[in-house]
Short mmCIF file of C-alpha atoms in Angstrom, two decimals:
data_model
loop_
_atom_site.label_atom_id
_atom_site.label_comp_id
_atom_site.label_asym_id
_atom_site.label_seq_id
_atom_site.Cartn_x
_atom_site.Cartn_y
_atom_site.Cartn_z
CA MET A 90 -14.66 87.23 -59.60
CA VAL A 91 -13.38 90.77 -59.10
CA ARG A 92 -13.72 90.38 -55.37
CA SER A 93 -11.77 87.13 -55.21
CA LEU A 94 -8.99 88.45 -57.47
CA LEU A 95 -8.42 91.54 -55.32
CA VAL A 96 -8.65 89.90 -51.91
CA VAL A 97 -5.19 88.27 -52.14
CA PRO A 98 -3.21 91.49 -52.90
CA LEU A 99 -5.38 93.34 -50.38
CA LEU A 100 -4.43 90.92 -47.62
CA ALA A 101 -0.79 90.94 -48.69
CA ALA A 102 -0.65 94.75 -48.63
CA ALA A 103 -2.38 94.87 -45.25
CA GLY A 104 -0.03 92.27 -43.74
CA GLY A 105 3.03 94.00 -45.17
CA GLY A 106 1.86 97.36 -43.87
CA VAL A 107 1.30 96.02 -40.36
CA TRP A 108 4.73 94.33 -40.36
CA LEU A 109 6.52 97.47 -41.58
CA ALA A 110 4.64 99.73 -39.16
CA ARG A 111 5.53 97.42 -36.25
CA GLY A 112 9.18 97.42 -37.32
CA ALA A 113 9.22 101.23 -37.55
CA LEU A 114 7.65 101.53 -34.08
CA LEU A 115 10.17 99.12 -32.53
CA ARG A 116 13.03 100.98 -34.22
CA TRP A 117 11.66 104.31 -32.94
CA ARG A 118 11.49 102.96 -29.39
CA ASP A 119 15.08 101.69 -29.66
CA LEU A 120 16.24 105.10 -30.87
CA ARG A 121 14.43 106.82 -27.99
CA ALA A 122 16.11 104.43 -25.54
CA ALA A 123 19.48 105.03 -27.16
CA GLU A 124 19.02 108.83 -27.01
CA THR A 125 18.18 108.53 -23.32
CA TYR A 126 21.65 107.14 -22.73
CA GLU A 127 23.32 109.44 -25.29
CA LEU A 128 23.98 106.62 -27.74
CA ALA A 129 24.04 107.19 -31.48
CA GLY A 130 21.44 105.40 -33.60
CA GLU A 131 20.71 105.24 -37.31
CA HIS A 132 17.34 106.72 -38.32
CA ARG A 133 17.30 105.52 -41.93
CA PRO A 134 15.93 101.98 -41.24
CA MET A 135 13.02 103.48 -39.27
CA LEU A 136 12.22 106.00 -42.04
CA VAL A 137 12.36 103.30 -44.71
CA ARG A 138 9.95 101.08 -42.74
CA ALA A 139 7.61 104.01 -42.08
CA ALA A 140 7.58 104.95 -45.77
CA GLY A 141 6.90 101.34 -46.71
CA ALA A 142 4.02 101.19 -44.23
CA MET A 143 2.52 104.35 -45.78
CA VAL A 144 2.77 102.91 -49.28
CA CYS A 145 1.09 99.71 -48.09
CA GLY A 146 -1.66 101.82 -46.49
CA VAL A 147 -2.33 103.60 -49.81
CA CYS A 148 -2.43 100.23 -51.59
CA VAL A 149 -4.88 98.84 -49.02
CA THR A 150 -7.17 101.87 -49.47
CA VAL A 151 -7.14 101.59 -53.28
CA LEU A 152 -7.67 97.84 -53.27
CA THR A 153 -10.51 98.14 -50.75
CA LEU A 154 -12.29 100.68 -52.97
CA LEU A 155 -11.76 98.53 -56.07
CA THR A 156 -13.05 95.45 -54.27
CA ALA A 157 -16.15 97.27 -53.04
CA LEU A 158 -16.87 98.82 -56.45
CA GLY A 159 -16.26 95.52 -58.24
CA THR A 160 -18.59 93.60 -55.94
CA PHE A 161 -21.35 96.25 -56.25
CA GLY A 162 -21.03 96.33 -60.02
CA ALA A 163 -21.11 92.56 -60.33
CA LEU A 164 -24.22 92.15 -58.16
CA SER A 165 -26.16 94.99 -59.78
CA GLY A 166 -25.15 93.86 -63.28
CA GLY A 167 -26.46 90.33 -62.62
CA ARG A 168 -29.84 91.59 -61.44
CA ALA A 169 -30.31 94.01 -64.34
CA ASP A 170 -29.31 91.58 -67.12
CA GLY A 171 -30.25 88.13 -65.88
CA SER A 172 -30.81 86.85 -69.46
CA ALA A 173 -27.53 88.04 -70.92
CA GLY A 174 -25.42 85.43 -72.72
CA PRO A 175 -21.87 84.47 -71.76
CA TYR A 176 -20.52 87.56 -73.54
CA GLY A 177 -23.41 90.01 -73.24
CA SER A 178 -23.21 93.74 -72.92
CA GLY A 179 -21.70 93.42 -69.45
CA GLY A 180 -18.43 92.08 -70.90
CA PRO A 181 -16.47 89.16 -69.36
CA TYR A 182 -16.95 90.39 -65.76
CA GLY A 183 -20.65 91.01 -66.38
CA SER A 184 -21.05 87.52 -67.82
CA ALA A 185 -19.42 85.98 -64.79
CA ALA A 186 -21.90 87.78 -62.57
CA GLY A 187 -24.69 86.66 -64.83
CA ARG A 188 -23.65 83.02 -64.54
CA PHE A 189 -23.76 83.15 -60.75
CA ASP A 190 -26.58 85.66 -60.14
CA GLY A 191 -28.66 85.60 -63.35
CA VAL A 192 -30.45 82.29 -62.65
CA GLU A 193 -34.12 82.00 -63.56
CA ALA A 194 -36.76 80.70 -61.17
CA GLY A 195 -36.71 77.28 -62.86
CA GLY A 196 -33.02 76.83 -62.05
CA ALA A 197 -31.77 76.90 -65.69
CA ARG A 198 -30.01 79.69 -67.56
CA PRO A 199 -31.74 81.25 -70.56
CA GLY A 200 -30.66 79.47 -73.74
CA GLY A 201 -30.42 76.02 -72.19
CA GLY A 202 -27.44 74.25 -70.67
CA ARG A 203 -26.78 72.90 -67.20
CA PRO A 204 -28.25 74.82 -64.27
CA ALA A 205 -25.85 77.25 -62.62
CA ALA A 206 -24.80 76.88 -59.01
CA PRO A 207 -27.16 78.52 -56.52
CA PRO A 208 -26.19 82.08 -55.63
CA ALA A 209 -23.98 82.43 -52.56
CA GLN A 210 -24.78 84.91 -49.85
CA ALA A 211 -22.47 87.91 -49.61
CA GLY A 212 -21.32 86.94 -46.12
CA ASP A 213 -20.51 83.38 -47.23
CA ALA A 214 -18.51 84.65 -50.19
CA ALA A 215 -16.49 86.95 -47.95
CA ASP A 216 -15.77 84.11 -45.51
CA ALA A 217 -14.70 81.82 -48.33
CA ALA A 218 -12.43 84.46 -49.88
CA VAL A 219 -10.58 85.41 -46.67
CA PRO A 220 -8.35 82.56 -45.38
CA MET A 221 -8.23 81.98 -41.64
CA PRO A 222 -4.83 83.06 -40.22
CA SER A 223 -2.77 80.25 -38.77
CA PRO A 224 -0.58 80.79 -35.69
CA ALA A 225 3.12 81.17 -36.36
CA PRO A 226 4.93 77.92 -35.52
CA VAL A 227 7.52 77.97 -32.77
CA VAL A 228 10.65 76.33 -34.15
CA SER A 229 12.55 74.29 -31.59
CA ARG A 230 14.25 71.75 -33.83
CA PHE A 231 18.00 72.28 -33.94
CA ASP A 232 19.97 71.14 -37.00
CA SER A 233 23.65 70.26 -36.88
CA VAL A 234 25.91 72.73 -38.71
CA GLY A 235 29.39 71.50 -37.70
CA HIS A 236 31.65 69.87 -35.13
CA PRO A 237 34.11 72.53 -33.89
CA GLY A 238 36.24 71.88 -30.83
CA GLY A 239 35.35 68.19 -30.81
CA GLY A 240 31.72 68.96 -29.93
CA GLU A 241 28.62 69.57 -32.04
CA LEU A 242 27.26 72.93 -33.20
CA LEU A 243 23.52 73.21 -33.87
CA GLN A 244 21.29 76.02 -35.08
CA SER A 245 17.60 76.88 -34.98
CA ALA A 246 15.23 79.85 -34.99
CA VAL A 247 13.73 80.80 -31.63
CA PRO A 248 11.23 83.63 -31.06
CA GLY A 249 12.86 86.69 -29.53
CA PRO A 250 11.41 89.20 -27.05
CA ASP A 251 9.64 91.00 -29.93
CA GLY A 252 8.05 87.77 -31.20
CA HIS A 253 10.16 87.59 -34.34
CA PRO A 254 12.39 84.53 -34.83
CA ARG A 255 16.14 84.97 -34.41
CA ASN A 256 18.96 82.53 -35.00
CA VAL A 257 20.32 80.71 -31.98
CA ARG A 258 23.39 78.48 -32.05
CA VAL A 259 24.08 75.83 -29.42
CA TRP A 260 27.43 74.12 -28.90
CA LEU A 261 27.40 70.77 -27.15
CA PRO A 262 30.72 69.61 -25.65
CA ALA A 263 32.10 66.19 -26.57
CA GLN A 264 31.04 64.89 -23.14
CA TYR A 265 27.38 65.48 -24.06
CA ALA A 266 27.38 62.58 -26.52
CA LYS A 267 29.67 60.39 -24.41
CA ASP A 268 27.40 60.49 -21.35
CA PRO A 269 23.77 60.40 -22.54
CA GLY A 270 22.44 60.45 -18.99
CA ALA A 271 24.25 63.60 -17.82
CA ARG A 272 22.85 67.12 -17.56
CA PHE A 273 25.07 70.15 -18.11
CA PRO A 274 25.36 73.80 -17.04
CA VAL A 275 24.61 76.48 -19.64
CA VAL A 276 26.57 79.60 -20.62
CA VAL A 277 24.93 82.28 -22.78
CA MET A 278 27.47 84.03 -25.02
CA HIS A 279 26.52 87.51 -26.21
CA ALA A 280 27.34 88.97 -29.63
CA ALA A 281 28.14 92.61 -30.36
CA THR A 282 27.05 92.81 -34.01
CA PRO A 283 23.36 93.12 -34.94
CA ARG A 284 21.90 89.96 -36.51
CA LYS A 285 25.01 87.90 -35.77
CA THR A 286 25.80 85.22 -33.22
CA ALA A 287 28.92 85.43 -31.06
CA ASP A 288 30.69 82.49 -32.70
CA ALA A 289 30.75 84.46 -35.97
CA GLU A 290 32.78 87.16 -34.19
CA VAL A 291 34.96 84.78 -32.17
CA PRO A 292 35.25 81.63 -34.32
CA ASP A 293 37.93 80.06 -32.11
CA VAL A 294 35.78 80.21 -28.96
CA PHE A 295 34.95 76.48 -29.19
CA GLU A 296 38.63 75.55 -29.34
CA GLY A 297 39.21 77.53 -26.15
CA LEU A 298 36.30 75.86 -24.37
CA ALA A 299 37.38 72.37 -25.43
CA SER A 300 40.99 73.11 -24.47
CA ALA A 301 39.94 74.13 -20.97
CA VAL A 302 38.12 70.82 -20.48
CA GLN A 303 40.92 68.73 -21.97
CA SER A 304 43.43 70.33 -19.64
CA ALA A 305 41.32 69.09 -16.69
CA LYS A 306 41.09 72.69 -15.46
CA GLY A 307 37.57 73.29 -16.66
CA LYS A 308 34.23 71.52 -16.53
CA PRO A 309 32.08 70.98 -19.64
CA PHE A 310 29.04 73.15 -20.26
CA ILE A 311 26.61 73.91 -23.09
CA LEU A 312 27.23 77.20 -24.89
CA VAL A 313 24.20 79.12 -26.23
CA ALA A 314 24.82 81.96 -28.70
CA PRO A 315 21.67 83.98 -29.54
CA GLU A 316 21.61 86.47 -32.39
CA ALA A 317 22.24 90.05 -31.24
CA PRO A 318 19.23 92.41 -31.39
CA ASN A 319 18.89 94.78 -34.33
CA GLY A 320 18.07 98.04 -32.60
CA THR A 321 21.39 99.85 -32.64
CA ALA A 322 24.76 99.51 -34.38
CA HIS A 323 26.39 98.56 -31.06
CA PRO A 324 23.97 96.40 -29.03
CA CYS A 325 26.31 96.00 -26.08
CA GLU A 326 26.64 99.75 -25.59
CA LEU A 327 22.86 99.91 -25.26
CA VAL A 328 22.75 96.86 -23.01
CA ALA A 329 25.33 98.36 -20.66
CA ALA A 330 22.97 101.28 -20.09
CA ALA A 331 19.66 99.38 -20.43
CA PRO A 332 20.06 95.78 -19.20
CA MET A 333 16.50 94.89 -20.24
CA ALA A 334 17.85 94.78 -23.81
CA VAL A 335 19.93 91.66 -23.04
CA ALA A 336 19.28 89.12 -25.82
CA ASP A 337 18.55 86.30 -23.36
CA ASP A 338 14.90 85.89 -22.39
CA ALA A 339 12.36 83.45 -20.99
CA ALA A 340 11.48 81.97 -24.40
CA LEU A 341 15.12 81.17 -25.06
CA ARG A 342 15.66 79.59 -21.64
CA THR A 343 12.48 77.51 -21.97
CA THR A 344 13.46 76.27 -25.44
CA ILE A 345 17.00 75.35 -24.43
CA ALA A 346 15.89 73.60 -21.24
CA ALA A 347 13.21 71.63 -23.11
CA THR A 348 15.45 70.64 -26.04
CA PHE A 349 18.74 69.73 -24.36
CA ARG A 350 19.87 67.98 -21.20
CA THR A 351 20.57 71.06 -19.13
CA LEU A 352 20.58 71.79 -15.44
CA PRO A 353 17.58 73.95 -14.42
CA PRO A 354 17.91 77.67 -15.22
CA GLY A 355 19.22 79.58 -12.23
CA PRO A 356 22.40 80.93 -10.65
CA ALA A 357 23.62 77.45 -9.73
CA ALA A 358 23.82 76.32 -13.36
CA TRP A 359 23.62 79.26 -15.81
CA GLY A 360 26.29 81.82 -16.64
CA THR A 361 27.14 84.38 -19.30
CA LEU A 362 30.18 85.13 -21.46
CA GLY A 363 31.29 88.00 -23.69
CA VAL A 364 34.50 88.49 -25.67
CA GLU A 365 35.89 91.86 -26.79
CA ASP A 366 32.94 94.00 -28.00
CA GLY A 367 30.54 91.47 -26.45
CA ALA A 368 32.15 91.80 -23.00
CA PRO A 369 29.90 94.71 -21.82
CA CYS A 370 26.86 92.53 -22.58
CA ALA A 371 28.13 89.76 -20.31
CA ALA A 372 29.05 92.21 -17.53
CA ALA A 373 25.64 93.90 -17.72
CA ALA A 374 23.78 90.58 -17.75
CA GLY A 375 25.71 89.27 -14.76
CA LEU A 376 25.18 92.45 -12.75
CA ALA A 377 21.52 92.87 -13.73
CA ARG A 378 20.45 89.26 -13.15
CA PRO A 379 22.39 87.65 -10.28
CA ASP A 380 19.18 85.71 -9.64
CA LEU A 381 19.64 83.98 -13.02
CA TYR A 382 23.38 84.02 -13.79
CA GLY A 383 25.69 82.52 -11.20
CA ALA A 384 28.78 83.91 -12.94
CA ALA A 385 29.76 86.23 -15.78
CA ALA A 386 33.04 86.34 -17.70
CA ALA A 387 33.99 89.42 -19.73
CA VAL A 388 37.10 89.14 -21.91
CA SER A 389 39.12 92.07 -23.36
CA GLY A 390 36.27 94.53 -22.95
CA ARG A 391 35.89 98.27 -22.60
CA TYR A 392 33.22 99.27 -20.09
CA ASP A 393 30.96 102.17 -19.16
CA ALA A 394 31.66 101.92 -15.44
CA ALA A 395 28.99 104.43 -14.38
CA ALA A 396 26.24 102.64 -16.35
CA LEU A 397 27.26 99.23 -15.01
CA VAL A 398 27.29 100.52 -11.43
CA ARG A 399 23.71 101.74 -11.92
CA THR A 400 22.85 98.33 -13.37
CA GLY A 401 24.16 96.60 -10.26
CA ALA A 402 22.42 99.04 -7.95
CA GLU A 403 19.06 98.33 -9.59
CA ALA A 404 19.51 94.54 -9.64
CA PRO A 405 17.31 92.18 -7.58
CA ALA A 406 18.14 92.11 -3.90
CA THR A 407 18.76 88.36 -4.00
CA GLY A 408 21.99 86.94 -5.32
CA THR A 409 25.58 88.12 -5.43
CA PRO A 410 27.02 88.96 -8.85
CA ARG A 411 30.26 87.13 -9.64
CA LEU A 412 32.30 88.64 -12.42
CA LEU A 413 35.60 87.82 -14.14
CA LEU A 414 37.26 90.67 -16.05
CA ALA A 415 40.07 89.24 -18.17
CA ALA A 416 42.53 90.97 -20.47
CA GLY A 417 45.92 90.19 -21.97
CA LYS A 418 49.03 91.18 -20.07
CA ALA A 419 49.97 93.62 -22.84
CA ASP A 420 46.46 95.07 -23.14
CA SER A 421 47.00 98.09 -20.92
CA ALA A 422 43.77 99.80 -21.99
CA GLY A 423 41.71 96.68 -21.30
CA LEU A 424 43.28 96.14 -17.89
CA ASP A 425 42.78 99.80 -17.00
CA ALA A 426 39.08 99.56 -17.94
CA ALA A 427 38.72 96.39 -15.84
CA ARG A 428 40.34 97.95 -12.77
CA LYS A 429 38.23 101.10 -13.06
CA LEU A 430 35.07 99.01 -13.24
CA GLN A 431 36.15 96.97 -10.22
CA SER A 432 36.77 100.13 -8.17
CA ALA A 433 33.50 101.71 -9.28
CA LEU A 434 31.50 98.63 -8.30
CA ARG A 435 33.09 98.54 -4.85
CA ALA A 436 32.00 102.13 -4.32
CA GLY A 437 28.48 101.45 -5.56
CA THR A 438 25.32 100.36 -3.78
CA GLY A 439 23.12 97.27 -3.75
CA ALA A 440 24.29 94.31 -5.79
CA ALA A 441 27.06 96.43 -7.30
CA ALA A 442 28.77 96.76 -3.92
CA ARG A 443 28.27 93.03 -3.22
CA ALA A 444 29.75 91.98 -6.56
CA GLU A 445 32.71 89.60 -6.38
CA VAL A 446 35.02 90.86 -9.13
CA ARG A 447 38.13 88.97 -10.18
CA ILE A 448 40.68 90.37 -12.64
CA SER A 449 42.88 88.14 -14.82
CA ASP A 450 45.94 89.95 -16.23
CA ASN A 451 48.52 87.24 -16.87
CA ALA A 452 47.65 85.95 -20.37
CA THR A 453 50.45 86.36 -22.89
CA ASP A 454 51.52 84.70 -26.13
CA TYR A 455 53.17 85.43 -29.48
CA SER A 456 50.00 86.57 -31.34
CA ALA A 457 46.72 88.29 -30.59
CA GLU A 458 44.77 85.18 -31.64
CA ARG A 459 46.73 82.99 -29.24
CA ILE A 460 46.20 85.47 -26.40
CA ARG A 461 42.47 85.49 -27.07
CA LEU A 462 42.46 81.69 -27.04
CA ARG A 463 44.17 81.70 -23.65
CA LEU A 464 41.69 84.26 -22.30
CA VAL A 465 38.72 82.21 -23.51
CA ARG A 466 40.27 79.19 -21.81
CA GLN A 467 40.57 81.15 -18.55
CA ALA A 468 36.95 82.30 -18.85
CA ALA A 469 35.82 78.70 -19.43
CA GLN A 470 37.71 77.53 -16.35
CA TYR A 471 36.20 80.32 -14.24
CA LEU A 472 32.67 79.58 -15.41
CA GLY A 473 33.13 75.83 -14.99
CA GLU A 474 34.29 76.32 -11.40
CA ALA A 475 31.47 78.74 -10.56
CA LEU A 476 28.60 76.75 -12.06
CA GLY A 477 27.18 73.38 -11.06
CA LYS A 478 28.87 70.22 -12.19
CA ALA A 479 27.33 68.06 -14.89
CA SER A 480 25.03 65.61 -13.17
#
């Protein structure tokens, strides 16, 4: 009985310790990567996870000793006092051992009563007490969470590069429901806040996409917004220097392609988008993976030109990056950053030098929100023109 009571907390402590230790290790690796590129990172989450893993390790050690001592005491007590009554000198735990181990040769307990169950072997008891682990399910069912911009917004949890599930939102344009036989291009929109999707930062993005289609200047596409990674306070600063940290990955592409009517992943049908703090993510993804993204649109961003030039230089030899850098007419700092990045790419090597960079600097309106809406509309038109038509 002691063994079975302690197995559950023992397994829980062991599982929690492994999970916390893995989280601390991943956080440490992210901090090392951030330090490599002189980016600031917060150490407290890593220390908290490491401390939690140590506490779980102590608990596992104590529970293991208690389980071993309890099992030894129960077995030895049953052999030494096979005739003890239900509440003999061994106490409640000793009586339990007596009921299972203290069985006479005739199969009946001393004092009469029904025969006890035959004694279980130690190996069988251990197998019965420890449940078999079940594989973590891969969630690919998307539930509707709204209808912004005349389309439908859905959400699900999809395993990320580290194996842990992360929220992914998918926006289907109105044309998706109207033409059930059509397949659509895909645009991945990057967020700049850890554990958030891009639509939480730019809630009017769907209005801009729908407006571009309604004006007959843009073509409809599916927008995918994965949750930003939780390795640094500013994921896009890290991504600009280390493009392998881009939130998009093979598991996400496979899930989206299998769940929705999309055109096959590749430069002819997939693009990337980033607005404001998410713009460096889109620029880095487009420069790092011209073999996957046919076009990238970065809106109102500030860029690390040197890091992005290195990203383009190290990109696959196949494919030509196509990049739109858009900023409001009054955003002098944004336009200056875009022009500096364009000049730096031209002077670079490899895919960076081949990059086709277009700058949009004519958006103006009476409020910052309206200007952003116009810029998103321009980005949607650019991506719709660059990617394959719905088919």
